[in-house]
PDB file of C-alpha atoms in Angstrom:
ATOM      1  CA  LEU A   1      60.504 281.008 263.676  1.00 94.00           C
ATOM      2  CA  PHE A   2      58.970 281.929 260.301  1.00 96.00           C
ATOM      3  CA  GLY A   3      58.418 285.153 258.380  1.00 94.00           C
ATOM      4  CA  GLY A   4      57.843 288.648 259.720  1.00 94.00           C
ATOM      5  CA  VAL A   5      59.775 291.765 258.752  1.00 90.00           C
ATOM      6  CA  ASP A   6      63.561 291.559 258.482  1.00 86.00           C
ATOM      7  CA  ASN A   7      65.587 294.736 257.901  1.00 85.00           C
ATOM      8  CA  GLY A   8      62.509 296.539 256.677  1.00 84.00           C
ATOM      9  CA  ARG A   9      61.501 293.845 254.182  1.00 87.00           C
ATOM     10  CA  HIS A  10      58.863 291.146 254.496  1.00 90.00           C
ATOM     11  CA  SER A  11      60.495 287.758 254.952  1.00 91.00           C
ATOM     12  CA  ASN A  12      59.797 284.075 254.435  1.00 91.00           C
ATOM     13  CA  GLY A  13      62.950 283.178 256.311  1.00 92.00           C
ATOM     14  CA  LEU A  14      62.977 280.138 258.577  1.00 95.00           C
ATOM     15  CA  HIS A  15      65.089 280.141 261.748  1.00 94.00           C
ATOM     16  CA  THR A  16      65.546 277.616 264.559  1.00 94.00           C
ATOM     17  CA  CYS A  17      67.240 277.690 267.951  1.00 94.00           C
ATOM     18  CA  ASP A  18      68.352 274.462 269.673  1.00 90.00           C
ATOM     19  CA  LEU A  19      67.546 275.091 273.349  1.00 91.00           C
ATOM     20  CA  SER A  20      69.519 272.011 274.449  1.00 91.00           C
ATOM     21  CA  ARG A  21      72.827 273.507 273.306  1.00 90.00           C
ATOM     22  CA  GLN A  22      75.013 276.201 274.796  1.00 92.00           C
ATOM     23  CA  PRO A  23      75.510 278.879 273.723  1.00 92.00           C
ATOM     24  CA  ARG A  24      72.014 279.186 272.276  1.00 91.00           C
ATOM     25  CA  THR A  25      72.264 280.549 268.759  1.00 92.00           C
ATOM     26  CA  TRP A  26      69.797 280.964 265.918  1.00 93.00           C
ATOM     27  CA  MET A  27      70.273 279.150 262.606  1.00 93.00           C
ATOM     28  CA  ARG A  28      68.753 280.183 259.294  1.00 92.00           C
ATOM     29  CA  HIS A  29      67.513 277.375 257.026  1.00 91.00           C
ATOM     30  CA  ALA A  30      67.787 278.034 253.303  1.00 85.00           C
ATOM     31  CA  PRO A  31      65.361 275.990 251.145  1.00 79.00           C
ATOM     32  CA  SER A  32      66.561 274.210 248.041  1.00 76.00           C
ATOM     33  CA  ALA A  33      65.965 275.985 244.752  1.00 75.00           C
ATOM     34  CA  ALA A  34      63.298 273.445 243.726  1.00 78.00           C
ATOM     35  CA  ALA A  35      61.432 273.440 247.042  1.00 83.00           C
ATOM     36  CA  ALA A  36      58.000 275.048 247.404  1.00 89.00           C
ATOM     37  CA  VAL A  37      57.991 277.517 250.300  1.00 92.00           C
ATOM     38  CA  PRO A  38      55.419 279.996 251.649  1.00 93.00           C
ATOM     39  CA  PRO A  39      55.724 283.554 250.279  1.00 90.00           C
ATOM     40  CA  ALA A  40      57.062 286.309 252.516  1.00 90.00           C
ATOM     41  CA  ARG A  41      54.507 287.630 255.024  1.00 92.00           C
ATOM     42  CA  ARG A  42      53.683 289.004 258.461  1.00 93.00           C
ATOM     43  CA  LEU A  43      50.574 288.981 260.677  1.00 94.00           C
ATOM     44  CA  HIS A  44      50.201 285.226 260.132  1.00 96.00           C
ATOM     45  CA  THR A  45      49.916 282.558 262.830  1.00 96.00           C
ATOM     46  CA  ALA A  46      52.232 279.611 263.431  1.00 97.00           C
ATOM     47  CA  VAL A  47      51.419 276.720 265.800  1.00 97.00           C
ATOM     48  CA  LEU A  48      53.074 273.396 266.580  1.00 95.00           C
ATOM     49  CA  CYS A  49      51.062 270.171 266.303  1.00 94.00           C
ATOM     50  CA  GLY A  50      52.290 266.591 265.941  1.00 90.00           C
ATOM     51  CA  GLY A  51      55.854 267.408 264.921  1.00 93.00           C
ATOM     52  CA  ARG A  52      54.790 269.963 262.306  1.00 96.00           C
ATOM     53  CA  MET A  53      54.570 273.758 262.374  1.00 97.00           C
ATOM     54  CA  TYR A  54      51.370 275.042 260.739  1.00 97.00           C
ATOM     55  CA  VAL A  55      51.417 278.534 259.181  1.00 97.00           C
ATOM     56  CA  LEU A  56      48.114 280.205 258.261  1.00 94.00           C
ATOM     57  CA  GLY A  57      47.315 283.369 256.320  1.00 92.00           C
ATOM     58  CA  GLY A  58      49.105 286.672 256.756  1.00 92.00           C
ATOM     59  CA  SER A  59      49.749 289.737 254.646  1.00 89.00           C
ATOM     60  CA  CYS A  60      52.419 291.758 252.867  1.00 84.00           C
ATOM     61  CA  HIS A  61      51.449 295.444 252.973  1.00 71.00           C
ATOM     62  CA  ALA A  62      54.666 297.018 251.755  1.00 65.00           C
ATOM     63  CA  PRO A  63      55.469 298.930 248.578  1.00 63.00           C
ATOM     64  CA  ASP A  64      58.132 297.803 246.125  1.00 65.00           C
ATOM     65  CA  GLU A  65      58.005 294.139 247.137  1.00 66.00           C
ATOM     66  CA  PRO A  66      57.007 291.160 244.939  1.00 63.00           C
ATOM     67  CA  GLN A  67      53.937 290.407 247.083  1.00 62.00           C
ATOM     68  CA  GLU A  68      52.921 294.055 247.576  1.00 59.00           C
ATOM     69  CA  GLY A  69      49.346 294.321 248.855  1.00 67.00           C
ATOM     70  CA  ALA A  70      48.871 290.559 249.148  1.00 78.00           C
ATOM     71  CA  VAL A  71      46.579 288.998 251.743  1.00 83.00           C
ATOM     72  CA  PHE A  72      47.013 285.242 251.920  1.00 88.00           C
ATOM     73  CA  SER A  73      44.411 282.485 252.181  1.00 86.00           C
ATOM     74  CA  ASP A  74      46.978 279.702 252.098  1.00 90.00           C
ATOM     75  CA  HIS A  75      47.969 277.157 254.741  1.00 94.00           C
ATOM     76  CA  TRP A  76      51.391 275.491 255.026  1.00 96.00           C
ATOM     77  CA  SER A  77      53.042 273.001 257.352  1.00 96.00           C
ATOM     78  CA  LEU A  78      56.711 272.350 258.054  1.00 96.00           C
ATOM     79  CA  ASP A  79      58.000 268.891 259.022  1.00 95.00           C
ATOM     80  CA  LEU A  80      60.426 269.690 261.834  1.00 93.00           C
ATOM     81  CA  ALA A  81      62.358 266.444 261.268  1.00 93.00           C
ATOM     82  CA  SER A  82      63.081 266.945 257.567  1.00 92.00           C
ATOM     83  CA  MET A  83      62.577 270.773 257.509  1.00 92.00           C
ATOM     84  CA  ALA A  84      60.428 270.324 254.384  1.00 93.00           C
ATOM     85  CA  TRP A  85      57.366 272.487 253.646  1.00 95.00           C
ATOM     86  CA  ARG A  86      54.019 271.147 252.449  1.00 94.00           C
ATOM     87  CA  GLU A  87      50.974 273.141 251.356  1.00 93.00           C
ATOM     88  CA  GLU A  88      47.853 272.112 253.267  1.00 93.00           C
ATOM     89  CA  GLU A  89      44.106 272.482 252.756  1.00 88.00           C
ATOM     90  CA  PRO A  90      43.395 276.253 252.991  1.00 87.00           C
ATOM     91  CA  PRO A  91      41.009 277.619 255.618  1.00 83.00           C
ATOM     92  CA  ARG A  92      37.395 277.566 254.489  1.00 74.00           C
ATOM     93  CA  ALA A  93      34.198 278.900 256.058  1.00 65.00           C
ATOM     94  CA  GLY A  94      31.152 277.112 254.723  1.00 65.00           C
ATOM     95  CA  GLY A  95      33.104 276.056 251.653  1.00 64.00           C
ATOM     96  CA  GLU A  96      34.332 279.608 250.968  1.00 67.00           C
ATOM     97  CA  ARG A  97      38.067 280.288 250.887  1.00 72.00           C
ATOM     98  CA  ARG A  98      38.768 283.740 252.303  1.00 75.00           C
ATOM     99  CA  PRO A  99      42.158 285.439 252.896  1.00 80.00           C
ATOM    100  CA  SER A 100      42.857 286.486 256.484  1.00 89.00           C
ATOM    101  CA  PHE A 101      45.520 288.130 258.635  1.00 91.00           C
ATOM    102  CA  ALA A 102      46.040 289.272 262.249  1.00 93.00           C
ATOM    103  CA  HIS A 103      44.003 286.327 263.576  1.00 95.00           C
ATOM    104  CA  SER A 104      44.918 283.980 266.452  1.00 96.00           C
ATOM    105  CA  ALA A 105      45.412 280.217 266.687  1.00 96.00           C
ATOM    106  CA  VAL A 106      45.917 277.589 269.411  1.00 96.00           C
ATOM    107  CA  VAL A 107      46.293 273.799 269.386  1.00 94.00           C
ATOM    108  CA  SER A 108      44.257 271.355 271.475  1.00 92.00           C
ATOM    109  CA  GLU A 109      45.968 267.969 271.569  1.00 86.00           C
ATOM    110  CA  GLN A 110      42.865 266.332 273.049  1.00 80.00           C
ATOM    111  CA  GLY A 111      40.546 267.613 270.348  1.00 71.00           C
ATOM    112  CA  ALA A 112      37.297 269.540 270.545  1.00 68.00           C
ATOM    113  CA  MET A 113      33.621 268.752 270.942  1.00 55.00           C
ATOM    114  CA  GLY A 114      34.352 265.323 272.381  1.00 59.00           C
ATOM    115  CA  GLY A 115      36.845 264.355 269.686  1.00 68.00           C
ATOM    116  CA  ALA A 116      40.085 262.570 270.477  1.00 73.00           C
ATOM    117  CA  SER A 117      42.239 263.910 267.631  1.00 87.00           C
ATOM    118  CA  PRO A 118      44.225 267.173 267.866  1.00 92.00           C
ATOM    119  CA  VAL A 119      42.655 270.299 266.386  1.00 93.00           C
ATOM    120  CA  ILE A 120      43.865 273.805 265.547  1.00 94.00           C
ATOM    121  CA  ALA A 121      41.411 276.537 266.579  1.00 94.00           C
ATOM    122  CA  VAL A 122      41.607 279.812 264.607  1.00 95.00           C
ATOM    123  CA  PHE A 123      39.693 282.909 265.724  1.00 95.00           C
ATOM    124  CA  GLY A 124      39.020 286.380 264.357  1.00 93.00           C
ATOM    125  CA  GLY A 125      41.451 288.488 262.371  1.00 93.00           C
ATOM    126  CA  MET A 126      40.872 290.618 259.312  1.00 89.00           C
ATOM    127  CA  ASP A 127      39.066 288.681 256.605  1.00 86.00           C
ATOM    128  CA  VAL A 128      39.156 289.907 253.044  1.00 78.00           C
ATOM    129  CA  GLN A 129      36.082 289.821 250.831  1.00 66.00           C
ATOM    130  CA  GLN A 130      35.031 291.297 247.517  1.00 51.00           C
ATOM    131  CA  GLY A 131      32.914 294.415 247.620  1.00 44.00           C
ATOM    132  CA  ASP A 132      32.925 298.143 248.222  1.00 42.00           C
ATOM    133  CA  ALA A 133      32.577 298.927 251.903  1.00 41.00           C
ATOM    134  CA  GLY A 134      34.391 302.258 251.737  1.00 40.00           C
ATOM    135  CA  LEU A 135      37.464 300.658 253.284  1.00 42.00           C
ATOM    136  CA  PRO A 136      41.062 300.600 251.996  1.00 44.00           C
ATOM    137  CA  ALA A 137      41.500 297.886 249.378  1.00 48.00           C
ATOM    138  CA  TRP A 138      44.233 295.320 248.976  1.00 50.00           C
ATOM    139  CA  ILE A 139      45.135 293.194 245.994  1.00 49.00           C
ATOM    140  CA  LEU A 140      44.825 289.440 246.313  1.00 51.00           C
ATOM    141  CA  PRO A 141      47.743 287.381 244.945  1.00 51.00           C
ATOM    142  CA  ALA A 142      45.418 286.016 242.238  1.00 50.00           C
ATOM    143  CA  GLY A 143      44.332 289.546 241.288  1.00 53.00           C
ATOM    144  CA  GLY A 144      41.234 291.629 242.030  1.00 55.00           C
ATOM    145  CA  ILE A 145      40.333 294.266 244.583  1.00 54.00           C
ATOM    146  CA  ALA A 146      39.414 293.049 248.062  1.00 58.00           C
ATOM    147  CA  MET A 147      38.097 294.653 251.246  1.00 63.00           C
ATOM    148  CA  PRO A 148      39.180 293.854 254.828  1.00 72.00           C
ATOM    149  CA  VAL A 149      36.506 293.142 257.450  1.00 78.00           C
ATOM    150  CA  HIS A 150      37.221 292.278 261.077  1.00 83.00           C
ATOM    151  CA  SER A 151      35.981 288.795 261.958  1.00 88.00           C
ATOM    152  CA  GLY A 152      34.500 286.992 264.938  1.00 91.00           C
ATOM    153  CA  ARG A 153      34.587 283.603 263.250  1.00 90.00           C
ATOM    154  CA  LEU A 154      35.919 280.436 264.869  1.00 93.00           C
ATOM    155  CA  LEU A 155      37.369 277.739 262.603  1.00 92.00           C
ATOM    156  CA  LEU A 156      38.686 274.301 263.537  1.00 92.00           C
ATOM    157  CA  TYR A 157      41.245 272.335 261.542  1.00 92.00           C
ATOM    158  CA  SER A 158      41.940 268.636 261.985  1.00 92.00           C
ATOM    159  CA  PRO A 159      45.525 267.850 260.901  1.00 93.00           C
ATOM    160  CA  GLY A 160      44.692 264.138 260.899  1.00 90.00           C
ATOM    161  CA  GLY A 161      41.596 264.488 258.733  1.00 89.00           C
ATOM    162  CA  LYS A 162      42.946 267.497 256.815  1.00 91.00           C
ATOM    163  CA  ALA A 163      39.538 269.144 257.088  1.00 89.00           C
ATOM    164  CA  TRP A 164      38.153 272.492 258.269  1.00 91.00           C
ATOM    165  CA  SER A 165      34.890 272.970 260.156  1.00 89.00           C
ATOM    166  CA  LEU A 166      32.719 275.786 261.514  1.00 89.00           C
ATOM    167  CA  PRO A 167      31.676 274.652 265.001  1.00 89.00           C
ATOM    168  CA  ARG A 168      28.491 275.757 266.720  1.00 87.00           C
ATOM    169  CA  THR A 169      29.256 277.632 269.917  1.00 89.00           C
ATOM    170  CA  GLY A 170      27.130 278.480 272.944  1.00 88.00           C
ATOM    171  CA  GLY A 171      26.976 281.435 275.302  1.00 89.00           C
ATOM    172  CA  ALA A 172      27.857 285.030 274.496  1.00 89.00           C
ATOM    173  CA  SER A 173      30.254 285.310 271.558  1.00 90.00           C
ATOM    174  CA  PRO A 174      33.357 287.556 271.654  1.00 91.00           C
ATOM    175  CA  LEU A 175      33.224 290.735 269.603  1.00 90.00           C
ATOM    176  CA  PRO A 176      34.899 290.525 266.190  1.00 90.00           C
ATOM    177  CA  ARG A 177      38.552 291.555 266.519  1.00 91.00           C
ATOM    178  CA  PHE A 178      42.057 291.407 265.084  1.00 92.00           C
ATOM    179  CA  ARG A 179      45.607 291.701 266.454  1.00 92.00           C
ATOM    180  CA  HIS A 180      44.478 290.083 269.681  1.00 94.00           C
ATOM    181  CA  SER A 181      46.175 287.285 271.601  1.00 95.00           C
ATOM    182  CA  ALA A 182      44.943 283.765 272.358  1.00 95.00           C
ATOM    183  CA  THR A 183      46.309 281.067 274.621  1.00 95.00           C
ATOM    184  CA  LEU A 184      45.224 277.591 275.695  1.00 92.00           C
ATOM    185  CA  CYS A 185      44.496 277.291 279.420  1.00 91.00           C
ATOM    186  CA  ALA A 186      44.268 274.110 281.551  1.00 88.00           C
ATOM    187  CA  ARG A 187      45.839 272.111 278.740  1.00 86.00           C
ATOM    188  CA  GLY A 188      44.945 268.424 278.735  1.00 81.00           C
ATOM    189  CA  THR A 189      42.221 268.712 281.399  1.00 83.00           C
ATOM    190  CA  ALA A 190      38.431 268.797 281.360  1.00 81.00           C
ATOM    191  CA  ASP A 191      38.650 272.582 281.866  1.00 86.00           C
ATOM    192  CA  GLU A 192      40.810 273.194 278.776  1.00 88.00           C
ATOM    193  CA  ALA A 193      39.795 276.470 277.119  1.00 90.00           C
ATOM    194  CA  MET A 194      40.959 278.976 274.520  1.00 93.00           C
ATOM    195  CA  LEU A 195      41.372 282.359 276.226  1.00 94.00           C
ATOM    196  CA  LEU A 196      41.190 285.520 274.093  1.00 95.00           C
ATOM    197  CA  TRP A 197      42.647 288.842 275.194  1.00 93.00           C
ATOM    198  CA  GLY A 198      42.298 292.370 273.820  1.00 91.00           C
ATOM    199  CA  GLY A 199      42.624 293.216 270.159  1.00 91.00           C
ATOM    200  CA  TRP A 200      41.286 295.878 267.823  1.00 88.00           C
ATOM    201  CA  ARG A 201      38.119 296.417 265.822  1.00 83.00           C
ATOM    202  CA  TYR A 202      36.697 298.893 263.290  1.00 71.00           C
ATOM    203  CA  PRO A 203      33.265 300.060 264.550  1.00 61.00           C
ATOM    204  CA  VAL A 204      33.055 303.078 262.215  1.00 49.00           C
ATOM    205  CA  GLY A 205      34.784 303.453 258.864  1.00 46.00           C
ATOM    206  CA  PHE A 206      38.421 302.475 259.140  1.00 49.00           C
ATOM    207  CA  GLN A 207      39.267 304.048 262.511  1.00 54.00           C
ATOM    208  CA  ALA A 208      40.788 301.324 264.697  1.00 58.00           C
ATOM    209  CA  THR A 209      39.550 301.108 268.310  1.00 57.00           C
ATOM    210  CA  PRO A 210      41.275 298.989 270.971  1.00 61.00           C
ATOM    211  CA  LEU A 211      39.226 296.441 272.893  1.00 59.00           C
ATOM    212  CA  GLU A 212      39.783 296.514 276.663  1.00 52.00           C
TER     213      GLU A 212
END
């Protein structure tokens, strides 16, 4: 379990629970002083693939915190054997690196589009781009004003190849959305699919509307 809000403050805390032991208790893992770790955040995704936990994006929209106003475009993985973090290739769409939060992610162990290697599928969320769209602005960690835009983009990441791709999809596409849920159905079969549910979007200005 990584990040979130702990006692009213954004956290980059890492906790584990050994389900094989009784009683089941949570343990906090403190990184060494020299170790690189992801900054505190919420509204990120975390998925398990090949013995590693992959953490993507997120935000820190709280005053009086070191990362105040940050929206992250980074990508980290945690080796669950050594409990060591490693920064991975950040998500890119057509070569462009764009911060994102409130997206969804699932893992397909059998790959996608006929591939045999595992992939991580990331959909939607709030992307951040430069510009003046009349929307509230956030500050990127590297500096500069940025604008949030809800996304309907699908990205695939290959942990083996350490590469991102923008797949071509068929049929009717889901509406752009954020704060939705996604799950993998019929795992490991020919009918395996990523199922999206609900979420929010901003059709006019910055007034959030739920999707039903």
